[in-house]
Tab-separated table of C-alpha atoms in Angstrom:
chain	number	residue	atom	x	y	z
A	1	MET	CA	-15.215	-5.041	-21.776
A	2	GLY	CA	-15.261	-3.940	-25.383
A	3	LYS	CA	-13.808	-4.285	-28.853
A	4	THR	CA	-10.281	-3.424	-27.871
A	5	ILE	CA	-10.053	-6.224	-25.379
A	6	ALA	CA	-11.547	-8.623	-27.892
A	7	LYS	CA	-8.694	-7.738	-30.252
A	8	GLU	CA	-6.147	-8.214	-27.493
A	9	GLN	CA	-7.623	-11.595	-26.671
A	10	THR	CA	-7.557	-12.639	-30.307
A	11	ARG	CA	-3.885	-11.691	-30.400
A	12	ALA	CA	-3.212	-13.685	-27.236
A	13	LYS	CA	-4.865	-16.718	-28.749
A	14	GLY	CA	-2.882	-16.245	-31.931
A	15	ASN	CA	0.247	-16.576	-29.817
A	16	GLY	CA	-0.806	-20.041	-28.729
A	17	GLN	CA	-2.141	-18.869	-25.352
A	18	LYS	CA	-5.710	-20.032	-25.885
A	19	ASN	CA	-7.723	-19.661	-22.700
A	20	ASP	CA	-4.615	-19.565	-20.523
A	21	PRO	CA	-6.048	-17.747	-17.481
A	22	ARG	CA	-2.777	-15.936	-16.805
A	23	ALA	CA	-2.547	-14.716	-20.395
A	24	ILE	CA	-6.136	-13.506	-20.306
A	25	ARG	CA	-5.568	-11.673	-17.058
A	26	ALA	CA	-2.326	-10.152	-18.296
A	27	THR	CA	-3.932	-9.066	-21.555
A	28	LEU	CA	-6.850	-7.476	-19.767
A	29	ALA	CA	-4.478	-5.813	-17.302
A	30	ARG	CA	-2.458	-4.292	-20.154
A	31	ALA	CA	-5.613	-3.040	-21.832
A	32	VAL	CA	-6.897	-1.488	-18.601
A	33	ALA	CA	-3.575	0.060	-17.574
A	34	SER	CA	-2.870	1.520	-21.015
A	35	ARG	CA	-6.286	3.224	-21.071
A	36	LYS	CA	-7.641	1.129	-23.940
A	37	VAL	CA	-10.735	0.401	-21.889
A	38	SER	CA	-13.111	3.345	-21.553
A	39	ASP	CA	-13.294	5.388	-18.354
A	40	LYS	CA	-16.979	4.529	-18.108
A	41	THR	CA	-16.326	0.794	-18.138
A	42	ILE	CA	-13.497	1.097	-15.644
A	43	ASP	CA	-15.593	3.151	-13.258
A	44	ALA	CA	-18.378	0.558	-13.469
A	45	VAL	CA	-16.106	-2.445	-12.881
A	46	ALA	CA	-14.110	-0.703	-10.155
A	47	GLY	CA	-17.344	0.387	-8.505
A	48	GLN	CA	-18.432	-3.222	-8.212
A	49	LEU	CA	-15.054	-4.317	-6.913
A	50	ALA	CA	-14.983	-1.488	-4.396
A	51	GLN	CA	-18.546	-1.748	-3.177
A	52	PHE	CA	-18.395	-5.405	-2.328
A	53	ASN	CA	-14.637	-5.892	-1.938
A	54	LEU	CA	-14.732	-8.545	-4.640
A	55	ARG	CA	-11.659	-10.488	-5.602
A	56	ILE	CA	-11.458	-11.624	-9.208
A	57	HIS	CA	-10.846	-15.314	-8.746
A	58	ASP	CA	-10.558	-16.200	-12.384
A	59	LEU	CA	-11.330	-15.057	-15.905
A	60	ASP	CA	-11.863	-17.264	-18.886
A	61	ILE	CA	-13.025	-17.063	-22.437
A	62	CYS	CA	-15.758	-19.584	-23.081
A	63	PRO	CA	-18.180	-20.174	-25.965
A	64	GLN	CA	-20.528	-17.691	-24.342
A	65	GLY	CA	-18.087	-14.792	-23.885
A	66	ILE	CA	-15.941	-13.856	-20.875
A	67	CYS	CA	-16.524	-15.737	-17.631
A	68	GLY	CA	-15.662	-13.893	-14.457
A	69	GLU	CA	-15.368	-15.931	-11.284
A	70	TRP	CA	-15.676	-14.374	-7.857
A	71	PHE	CA	-15.619	-15.653	-4.326
A	72	LEU	CA	-18.431	-14.181	-2.295
A	73	THR	CA	-18.800	-14.614	1.452
A	74	GLY	CA	-22.176	-14.370	3.139
A	75	SER	CA	-22.054	-10.615	3.585
A	76	GLN	CA	-21.111	-10.136	-0.070
A	77	LEU	CA	-23.952	-12.092	-1.639
A	78	GLY	CA	-25.767	-8.806	-2.135
A	79	ALA	CA	-23.222	-8.194	-4.888
A	80	LEU	CA	-24.980	-10.672	-7.120
A	81	GLU	CA	-27.658	-8.200	-8.089
A	82	ASP	CA	-24.997	-5.757	-9.253
A	83	LEU	CA	-23.009	-8.415	-11.039
A	84	LEU	CA	-26.085	-9.213	-13.097
A	85	GLN	CA	-26.327	-5.632	-14.309
A	86	VAL	CA	-23.270	-5.118	-16.473
A	87	ASP	CA	-23.120	-2.014	-18.610
A	88	GLY	CA	-22.613	-3.005	-22.233
A	89	GLY	CA	-22.922	-6.700	-21.500
A	90	LEU	CA	-25.527	-9.302	-20.789
A	91	ALA	CA	-25.248	-11.643	-17.823
A	92	ARG	CA	-26.042	-14.967	-19.390
A	93	ARG	CA	-25.776	-17.355	-16.466
A	94	VAL	CA	-24.963	-17.368	-12.761
A	95	ASP	CA	-23.807	-20.480	-10.967
A	96	VAL	CA	-23.602	-20.416	-7.191
A	97	PHE	CA	-22.477	-23.548	-5.426
A	98	PRO	CA	-20.630	-24.612	-2.290
A	99	HIS	CA	-16.940	-24.413	-2.912
A	100	GLY	CA	-16.241	-27.631	-1.044
A	101	ILE	CA	-14.632	-26.274	2.080
A	102	PRO	CA	-16.345	-26.475	5.455
A	103	LYS	CA	-17.584	-22.898	5.514
A	104	PRO	CA	-21.273	-22.913	4.664
A	105	GLU	CA	-21.422	-19.182	4.039
A	106	LEU	CA	-18.691	-19.307	1.389
A	107	PHE	CA	-19.910	-19.902	-2.134
A	108	HIS	CA	-18.149	-20.147	-5.410
A	109	THR	CA	-20.012	-17.924	-7.808
A	110	GLN	CA	-19.570	-17.939	-11.550
A	111	VAL	CA	-21.171	-15.243	-13.659
A	112	THR	CA	-21.068	-15.600	-17.428
A	113	TYR	CA	-21.390	-12.501	-19.618
A	114	ASP	CA	-21.786	-11.573	-23.234
A	115	PHE	CA	-20.112	-8.325	-24.203
A	116	ASP	CA	-20.644	-6.190	-27.256
A	117	GLY	CA	-17.754	-6.625	-29.640
A	118	ILE	CA	-16.692	-9.982	-28.270
A	119	PRO	CA	-18.292	-12.602	-30.492
A	120	ARG	CA	-19.329	-15.889	-29.025
A	121	GLY	CA	-16.989	-18.732	-29.690
A	122	LEU	CA	-13.971	-16.433	-29.684
B	1	MET	CA	-2.707	-1.344	1.298
B	2	THR	CA	-4.237	-4.702	0.606
B	3	SER	CA	-1.537	-6.948	1.961
B	4	THR	CA	-1.163	-4.950	5.122
B	5	ALA	CA	-4.822	-4.226	5.532
B	6	SER	CA	-6.854	-6.023	8.140
B	7	HIS	CA	-10.263	-4.588	7.299
B	8	GLY	CA	-11.383	-7.724	5.465
B	9	ALA	CA	-9.939	-10.124	7.994
B	10	SER	CA	-11.477	-12.880	10.085
B	11	LYS	CA	-12.825	-12.227	13.564
B	12	GLU	CA	-9.623	-13.589	15.066
B	13	ASP	CA	-7.501	-11.345	12.868
B	14	ALA	CA	-9.754	-8.390	13.606
B	15	ALA	CA	-9.290	-8.961	17.336
B	16	ARG	CA	-5.512	-8.780	16.864
B	17	ALA	CA	-5.628	-5.860	14.445
B	18	ALA	CA	-4.377	-2.408	15.297
B	19	GLY	CA	-5.766	-0.222	12.541
B	20	PHE	CA	-5.383	-1.158	8.897
B	21	MET	CA	-2.111	-2.983	9.352
B	22	ALA	CA	-1.520	-6.680	9.857
B	23	THR	CA	1.636	-6.032	11.865
B	24	ARG	CA	2.620	-3.412	14.396
B	25	ALA	CA	5.339	-1.341	12.811
B	26	VAL	CA	7.711	1.534	13.434
B	27	HIS	CA	8.568	3.499	10.289
B	28	LEU	CA	11.947	5.116	10.779
B	29	HIS	CA	13.064	7.846	8.357
B	30	VAL	CA	16.732	7.994	9.246
B	31	SER	CA	17.733	11.051	7.232
B	32	ARG	CA	16.780	13.098	4.193
B	33	TYR	CA	20.189	12.611	2.622
B	34	CYS	CA	19.944	10.806	-0.708
B	35	ASN	CA	22.133	10.374	-3.773
B	36	LEU	CA	19.057	11.242	-5.875
B	37	ALA	CA	16.676	14.191	-5.823
B	38	CYS	CA	13.562	12.620	-7.285
B	39	ARG	CA	11.039	15.039	-8.700
B	40	HIS	CA	8.184	13.540	-6.671
B	41	CYS	CA	9.960	12.800	-3.361
B	42	TYR	CA	7.446	12.986	-0.485
B	43	SER	CA	10.187	13.964	1.968
B	44	SER	CA	12.033	16.370	-0.359
B	45	SER	CA	15.219	14.373	0.168
B	46	GLY	CA	18.374	14.949	-1.861
B	47	PRO	CA	22.182	15.206	-1.983
B	48	HIS	CA	22.231	18.572	-0.210
B	49	GLN	CA	20.248	17.441	2.828
B	50	THR	CA	22.269	16.859	5.958
B	51	GLY	CA	21.674	15.568	9.447
B	52	GLY	CA	19.484	12.701	10.530
B	53	VAL	CA	18.427	10.853	13.625
B	54	ASP	CA	20.713	10.252	16.592
B	55	PRO	CA	21.390	6.480	16.453
B	56	THR	CA	21.889	6.232	20.219
B	57	ALA	CA	18.586	7.967	20.915
B	58	VAL	CA	16.805	5.897	18.292
B	59	ASN	CA	18.128	2.675	19.768
B	60	SER	CA	16.879	3.702	23.212
B	61	ALA	CA	13.486	4.481	21.664
B	62	LEU	CA	13.409	1.152	19.845
B	63	ARG	CA	13.890	-0.632	23.174
B	64	VAL	CA	10.960	1.277	24.658
B	65	LEU	CA	8.805	0.700	21.595
B	66	ARG	CA	9.568	-3.012	21.456
B	67	ALA	CA	8.154	-3.262	24.958
B	68	GLU	CA	5.138	-1.315	23.692
B	69	GLY	CA	4.311	-4.076	21.222
B	70	TYR	CA	5.991	-3.005	17.997
B	71	GLU	CA	7.458	-5.901	16.059
B	72	VAL	CA	8.482	-4.553	12.645
B	73	LEU	CA	10.951	-1.774	11.821
B	74	SER	CA	10.688	-0.244	8.349
B	75	LEU	CA	13.612	1.925	7.319
B	76	SER	CA	13.494	4.654	4.725
B	77	GLY	CA	14.696	8.195	4.205
B	78	GLY	CA	16.357	9.605	2.106
B	79	GLU	CA	18.448	6.655	1.080
B	80	PRO	CA	18.754	4.749	4.376
B	81	LEU	CA	21.792	2.713	3.330
B	82	LEU	CA	23.794	5.938	3.041
B	83	PHE	CA	23.020	7.029	6.605
B	84	ALA	CA	26.205	6.880	8.694
B	85	GLY	CA	24.504	5.458	11.780
B	86	LEU	CA	22.551	2.763	10.025
B	87	GLU	CA	24.593	-0.267	11.060
B	88	GLU	CA	24.344	0.752	14.703
B	89	ILE	CA	20.568	0.867	14.415
B	90	LEU	CA	20.352	-2.378	12.443
B	91	ARG	CA	22.421	-4.229	15.008
B	92	GLU	CA	20.306	-3.060	17.927
B	93	ALA	CA	16.965	-3.554	16.187
B	94	HIS	CA	17.984	-7.052	15.189
B	95	ALA	CA	19.054	-7.851	18.738
B	96	LEU	CA	15.715	-6.562	20.025
B	97	GLY	CA	13.876	-8.982	17.759
B	98	TYR	CA	12.420	-6.544	15.249
B	99	ARG	CA	11.718	-7.821	11.764
B	100	ILE	CA	13.450	-5.206	9.633
B	101	ASN	CA	12.413	-3.937	6.206
B	102	LEU	CA	14.202	-1.314	4.150
B	103	VAL	CA	13.376	0.835	1.115
B	104	SER	CA	16.264	1.698	-1.214
B	105	ASN	CA	16.781	3.244	-4.629
B	106	GLY	CA	19.245	0.435	-5.318
B	107	ALA	CA	22.388	2.462	-5.942
B	108	PRO	CA	24.212	1.462	-2.739
B	109	VAL	CA	23.140	-2.203	-2.774
B	110	ARG	CA	26.616	-3.671	-2.965
B	111	GLY	CA	29.647	-4.411	-0.805
B	112	ARG	CA	29.186	-3.988	2.928
B	113	PHE	CA	25.668	-2.612	2.444
B	114	LEU	CA	24.663	-5.853	0.744
B	115	GLU	CA	26.226	-7.752	3.637
B	116	TRP	CA	24.087	-5.774	6.106
B	117	ILE	CA	21.000	-6.560	4.065
B	118	VAL	CA	21.739	-10.264	4.067
B	119	ARG	CA	22.504	-10.225	7.801
B	120	TYR	CA	19.736	-7.982	9.148
B	121	ILE	CA	16.982	-7.256	6.624
B	122	GLN	CA	13.919	-9.442	6.047
B	123	LEU	CA	12.662	-7.549	3.000
B	124	THR	CA	14.378	-4.950	0.844
B	125	ALA	CA	12.031	-2.915	-1.335
B	126	LEU	CA	13.576	-1.295	-4.405
B	127	SER	CA	11.860	1.873	-5.550
B	128	LEU	CA	10.778	1.952	-9.176
B	129	ASP	CA	8.751	4.708	-10.818
B	130	GLY	CA	7.935	3.207	-14.178
B	131	ALA	CA	9.530	1.558	-17.180
B	132	PRO	CA	13.181	2.639	-17.697
B	133	GLU	CA	12.545	5.910	-19.541
B	134	THR	CA	9.945	7.116	-17.040
B	135	HIS	CA	11.973	5.985	-14.041
B	136	ILE	CA	15.028	7.877	-15.257
B	137	ALA	CA	12.986	11.000	-15.986
B	138	VAL	CA	11.315	10.997	-12.573
B	139	ARG	CA	14.509	10.133	-10.685
B	140	GLY	CA	16.560	12.675	-12.608
B	141	HIS	CA	19.620	10.489	-13.131
B	142	PRO	CA	20.602	8.507	-16.248
B	143	LYS	CA	21.794	5.530	-14.195
B	144	ALA	CA	18.735	5.352	-11.957
B	145	PHE	CA	17.210	2.342	-13.697
B	146	THR	CA	20.511	0.499	-14.040
B	147	TRP	CA	20.988	0.849	-10.282
B	148	VAL	CA	17.633	-0.773	-9.563
B	149	ALA	CA	18.199	-3.594	-12.039
B	150	ASP	CA	21.700	-4.292	-10.736
B	151	ALA	CA	20.466	-4.192	-7.140
B	152	ALA	CA	17.709	-6.694	-7.934
B	153	ASP	CA	20.230	-9.023	-9.518
B	154	ARG	CA	22.625	-8.710	-6.576
B	155	LEU	CA	19.882	-9.306	-4.029
B	156	ALA	CA	18.660	-12.359	-5.932
B	157	GLU	CA	22.185	-13.698	-6.207
B	158	ALA	CA	22.728	-13.181	-2.472
B	159	GLY	CA	19.482	-15.000	-1.681
B	160	ALA	CA	17.965	-11.906	-0.038
B	161	CYS	CA	14.210	-11.465	-0.044
B	162	PHE	CA	13.312	-8.363	-2.028
B	163	GLY	CA	10.390	-6.602	-3.625
B	164	ILE	CA	9.620	-3.689	-5.896
B	165	ALA	CA	7.954	-0.545	-4.542
B	166	PHE	CA	6.364	0.770	-7.717
B	167	GLY	CA	5.184	4.371	-7.755
B	168	VAL	CA	1.968	4.554	-9.748
B	169	SER	CA	1.635	7.932	-11.428
B	170	ARG	CA	-0.147	9.208	-14.500
B	171	ARG	CA	3.041	8.452	-16.446
B	172	SER	CA	3.728	5.002	-15.002
B	173	LEU	CA	0.219	3.556	-14.792
B	174	ALA	CA	0.501	1.779	-18.140
B	175	ALA	CA	3.700	0.066	-16.981
B	176	MET	CA	2.112	-1.767	-14.041
B	177	PRO	CA	1.864	-5.080	-15.953
B	178	TRP	CA	5.431	-4.632	-17.183
B	179	ALA	CA	6.597	-4.056	-13.602
B	180	VAL	CA	5.104	-7.336	-12.418
B	181	ASP	CA	6.747	-9.251	-15.266
B	182	TRP	CA	10.053	-7.463	-14.642
B	183	ALA	CA	9.917	-8.213	-10.921
B	184	ALA	CA	8.920	-11.840	-11.451
B	185	ASP	CA	11.758	-12.385	-13.918
B	186	ARG	CA	14.218	-11.235	-11.250
B	187	GLY	CA	12.763	-13.335	-8.455
B	188	ALA	CA	11.091	-10.557	-6.470
B	189	ALA	CA	8.747	-11.746	-3.748
B	190	LEU	CA	6.580	-8.634	-3.693
B	191	VAL	CA	5.369	-5.807	-5.890
B	192	GLN	CA	3.872	-2.946	-3.946
B	193	PHE	CA	1.936	-0.406	-5.992
B	194	HIS	CA	1.887	2.941	-4.269
B	195	PRO	CA	-0.166	5.773	-5.799
B	196	PHE	CA	1.559	9.110	-6.337
B	197	GLY	CA	0.875	11.561	-3.523
B	198	ALA	CA	1.237	15.310	-3.840
B	199	THR	CA	3.377	15.818	-0.760
B	200	GLY	CA	6.888	17.182	-0.331
B	201	ARG	CA	8.497	17.823	-3.703
B	202	GLY	CA	5.590	15.969	-5.295
B	203	ILE	CA	3.432	19.068	-4.946
B	204	GLU	CA	5.432	20.651	-7.776
B	205	VAL	CA	4.669	17.832	-10.230
B	206	ALA	CA	1.131	16.996	-9.186
B	207	ASP	CA	-0.335	18.158	-12.517
B	208	GLU	CA	2.037	15.924	-14.449
B	209	LEU	CA	2.014	12.813	-12.242
B	210	GLY	CA	-1.203	12.971	-10.204
B	211	LEU	CA	-3.832	10.267	-10.638
B	212	SER	CA	-7.453	11.099	-11.371
B	213	ALA	CA	-10.166	9.089	-9.621
B	214	THR	CA	-10.537	6.974	-12.761
B	215	ASP	CA	-6.767	6.488	-12.924
B	216	GLN	CA	-6.930	5.161	-9.368
B	217	ALA	CA	-9.727	2.827	-10.422
B	218	ARG	CA	-7.596	1.659	-13.364
B	219	ALA	CA	-4.683	1.005	-11.048
B	220	TYR	CA	-6.873	-0.984	-8.682
B	221	VAL	CA	-8.488	-3.101	-11.425
B	222	THR	CA	-5.103	-3.642	-13.059
B	223	ALA	CA	-3.607	-4.886	-9.795
B	224	GLU	CA	-6.569	-7.206	-9.299
B	225	LEU	CA	-6.098	-8.645	-12.771
B	226	LEU	CA	-2.362	-9.110	-12.265
B	227	ARG	CA	-2.668	-11.146	-9.074
B	228	SER	CA	-1.412	-14.652	-9.648
B	229	PRO	CA	-0.541	-17.478	-7.270
B	230	ASP	CA	2.533	-18.114	-9.406
B	231	GLY	CA	3.914	-14.576	-9.331
B	232	PRO	CA	5.096	-12.068	-6.735
B	233	THR	CA	2.664	-11.049	-4.015
B	234	LEU	CA	0.881	-7.914	-5.168
B	235	GLN	CA	-0.077	-5.110	-2.851
B	236	ILE	CA	-1.764	-1.873	-3.805
B	237	ASP	CA	-1.957	1.019	-1.398
B	238	LEU	CA	-5.492	1.848	-2.436
B	239	ALA	CA	-8.433	0.403	-0.571
B	240	PRO	CA	-12.125	0.379	-1.439
B	241	VAL	CA	-13.713	3.088	0.664
B	242	PRO	CA	-16.683	0.928	1.784
B	243	LEU	CA	-14.141	-1.519	3.127
B	244	LEU	CA	-12.285	1.197	5.013
B	245	LEU	CA	-15.509	2.486	6.542
B	246	ASN	CA	-16.511	-1.025	7.599
B	247	GLY	CA	-13.100	-1.558	9.154
B	248	ARG	CA	-13.012	1.488	11.396
B	249	HIS	CA	-13.580	-0.731	14.426
B	250	THR	CA	-9.999	-1.992	14.057
B	251	TYR	CA	-8.880	1.357	15.473
B	252	ARG	CA	-9.071	0.896	19.219
B	253	LEU	CA	-8.952	4.634	19.769
B	254	LEU	CA	-12.444	4.730	18.248
B	255	SER	CA	-13.879	2.237	20.727
B	256	ASP	CA	-16.050	3.276	23.660
B	257	THR	CA	-13.058	2.931	25.928
B	258	THR	CA	-11.668	6.111	27.422
B	259	SER	CA	-8.815	4.592	29.363
B	260	PHE	CA	-5.822	3.340	27.458
B	261	THR	CA	-3.226	3.442	30.210
B	262	GLU	CA	-2.916	-0.338	30.339
B	263	GLN	CA	-2.731	-0.908	26.593
B	264	PRO	CA	0.489	-1.120	24.608
B	265	LEU	CA	1.099	1.864	22.365
B	266	ALA	CA	1.272	-0.418	19.313
B	267	ASP	CA	-2.409	-1.269	19.798
B	268	LEU	CA	-3.284	2.417	19.669
B	269	VAL	CA	-0.936	3.948	17.104
B	270	ASN	CA	0.062	1.816	14.150
B	271	PRO	CA	2.305	2.427	12.380
B	272	LEU	CA	4.342	4.802	14.477
B	273	VAL	CA	6.522	7.094	12.382
B	274	ILE	CA	9.872	8.505	13.495
B	275	ASP	CA	11.042	11.323	11.245
B	276	GLU	CA	14.610	12.360	10.473
B	277	ALA	CA	14.550	14.902	13.317
B	278	GLY	CA	13.539	12.243	15.830
B	279	TRP	CA	9.884	13.252	16.178
B	280	LEU	CA	7.253	10.551	16.599
B	281	HIS	CA	4.134	10.895	14.454
B	282	PRO	CA	0.997	8.777	14.325
B	283	MET	CA	0.501	6.536	11.310
B	284	SER	CA	1.990	8.448	8.410
B	285	TYR	CA	4.986	10.567	7.467
B	286	GLY	CA	3.834	14.129	6.980
B	287	VAL	CA	0.983	14.144	9.518
B	288	ALA	CA	0.737	17.681	10.854
B	289	PRO	CA	3.059	18.596	13.760
B	290	PRO	CA	0.263	19.118	16.317
B	291	TYR	CA	-0.372	15.360	16.303
B	292	ARG	CA	3.186	14.437	17.306
B	293	LEU	CA	3.473	12.014	20.202
B	294	GLY	CA	6.910	13.038	21.393
B	295	ARG	CA	10.480	12.501	20.318
B	296	CYS	CA	13.360	10.081	20.577
B	297	ASP	CA	15.022	11.251	23.749
B	298	ALA	CA	14.842	10.726	27.494
B	299	THR	CA	11.310	12.140	27.612
B	300	LEU	CA	9.846	9.348	25.445
B	301	PRO	CA	8.511	7.126	28.283
B	302	ASP	CA	6.739	10.131	29.806
B	303	ALA	CA	5.397	11.166	26.407
B	304	ILE	CA	3.931	7.703	25.863
B	305	ALA	CA	2.339	7.728	29.314
B	306	SER	CA	0.924	11.151	28.607
B	307	PHE	CA	-0.459	9.993	25.264
B	308	LYS	CA	-2.217	7.044	26.898
B	309	ALA	CA	-3.667	9.297	29.585
B	310	THR	CA	-5.038	12.158	27.491
B	311	GLY	CA	-3.020	12.720	24.318
B	312	TRP	CA	-4.881	9.963	22.474
B	313	ARG	CA	-7.847	12.292	22.080
B	314	SER	CA	-6.140	14.288	19.358
B	315	VAL	CA	-5.377	11.187	17.282
B	316	ARG	CA	-8.895	9.925	17.826
B	317	HIS	CA	-10.097	13.281	16.567
B	318	LEU	CA	-7.938	12.887	13.472
B	319	LEU	CA	-9.291	9.390	12.788
B	320	LEU	CA	-12.892	10.525	13.205
B	321	ARG	CA	-12.368	13.413	10.803
B	322	ALA	CA	-10.652	11.133	8.292
B	323	PHE	CA	-13.512	8.624	8.338
B	324	ASP	CA	-16.098	11.399	8.240
B	325	ALA	CA	-14.416	12.877	5.160
B	326	LEU	CA	-14.552	9.514	3.381
B	327	GLU	CA	-18.184	9.105	4.386
B	328	THR	CA	-19.013	12.521	2.968
B	329	GLU	CA	-16.912	12.480	-0.194
B	330	ARG	CA	-17.401	8.776	-0.970
B	331	PRO	CA	-14.579	8.232	-3.460
B	332	LEU	CA	-14.318	4.663	-4.759
B	333	PHE	CA	-10.794	4.161	-3.433
B	334	ALA	CA	-8.495	5.883	-1.016
B	335	ASP	CA	-4.856	5.743	-0.017
B	336	TRP	CA	-5.748	5.693	3.676
B	337	PHE	CA	-2.425	6.840	5.037
B	338	GLY	CA	-2.115	9.608	2.464
B	339	HIS	CA	-5.663	10.594	3.310
B	340	LEU	CA	-4.739	10.873	6.997
B	341	VAL	CA	-1.963	13.314	6.113
B	342	GLU	CA	-4.312	15.469	4.042
B	343	VAL	CA	-6.928	15.523	6.792
B	344	SER	CA	-4.347	16.332	9.454
B	345	LEU	CA	-3.059	19.299	7.462
B	346	GLN	CA	-6.559	20.513	6.768
B	347	TYR	CA	-7.841	20.380	10.310
B	348	SER	CA	-4.901	20.884	12.585
B	349	PRO	CA	-5.554	24.581	13.356
B	350	ASP	CA	-8.955	24.037	14.937
B	351	LEU	CA	-7.744	20.823	16.542
B	352	MET	CA	-5.117	22.874	18.310
B	353	ALA	CA	-7.831	25.093	19.703
B	354	SER	CA	-10.366	22.427	20.640
B	355	ALA	CA	-8.715	19.123	21.523
B	356	PRO	CA	-7.276	18.403	24.969
B	357	ARG	CA	-3.487	18.294	24.807
B	358	SER	CA	-0.809	16.734	26.874
B	359	THR	CA	2.402	18.638	27.276
B	360	SER	CA	5.110	16.099	27.965
B	361	GLY	CA	7.463	15.767	25.052
B	362	ARG	CA	5.234	17.798	22.764
B	363	VAL	CA	5.561	20.956	20.768
């Protein structure tokens, strides 16, 4: 989401919280709530969440940037096109696979992004 | 609204749904008396307010409404614990099988009031309007935060289920993550984020506390990020507008049916609000007077029958206008129940002139 979040994440890792999903979520939440993330970015992310009623299943920092994981049901698969078009970031990879529960229309979708200001391998 | 919302539910849940609520609830505002006079209070409550509902009349109404399908009673005010007739109402509601929730500012949570909570209340929500400095400033009392913290500790010690009702304003938005940590540290089961609404006394501080559309988006994204299976349940009273529009079918008054005489009132009006004067309103405190269903007195059964016969048309009209407004304005998120109040106040004059009205128990 930008340089500020990258700094926050670096700080979180410096506190021994490397890739702890809860720490990442909390750090991002603090950055969003304290207006350190631009209005433009927030409107874009919130627009995606609102349009498709997405639930953020998980966030992680991986060698390729920030990974956002979403659960999409059949009617929400149209969200994929939007998820691939991230302002200020590049969608690097999308994995869609059955989540392993007996609901064929439910897929576990993982979208991997690169964001400006967040170097790979962070 | 997320935890109470049914718009994203399964087909089975949707069949049971009655509007955007998972349970059928009566919201009872017992009085506007309060030990605090918060700057943003939606009901303009305070220490100089007097009066309140008639407990005997309310208990009679609760019996009628239980038979009409309502299963949850949510108590607020004013400070409901300071209402003289509260125990009488709690005892009857409990005997009738209502699950009872209560919203408090925390100050009276001690002594016999704590005993009532343990005996009768399923969930006590403590109001919090930000980190300590902001909470004190908004509540206008130097001990306001201490009262909440002490109440949380007492409730936890007593083994009572409690949550935090966090008012999200321009000043408190940044403290949302802090609030979740604070609540989790004290063993709260729930954090409910409620966006500031410019109603009641809140109109006077709307410029200072009101949320912009992007602030609402920040609040929504923040709540999404803070959800954790290990922490308190998080609820935010903002819903994505596409989701609301897709869920309009959960309102049975918007179905093709034109006869509701055989349906329980709880399927048609949910939640049902009883104000401090005993008037029954559809769905939200502050909905304009022309939409009232009746009042807590001997005329209530007739008023309900009249509503099912013809009075439902006015509430249907309100719902249609509320959905139409969302369709036209297309904000990203909306506080649905706050939106209903705004629409009701905006359109009530022409509704009065155009919609069929019943007369029993109405003004």
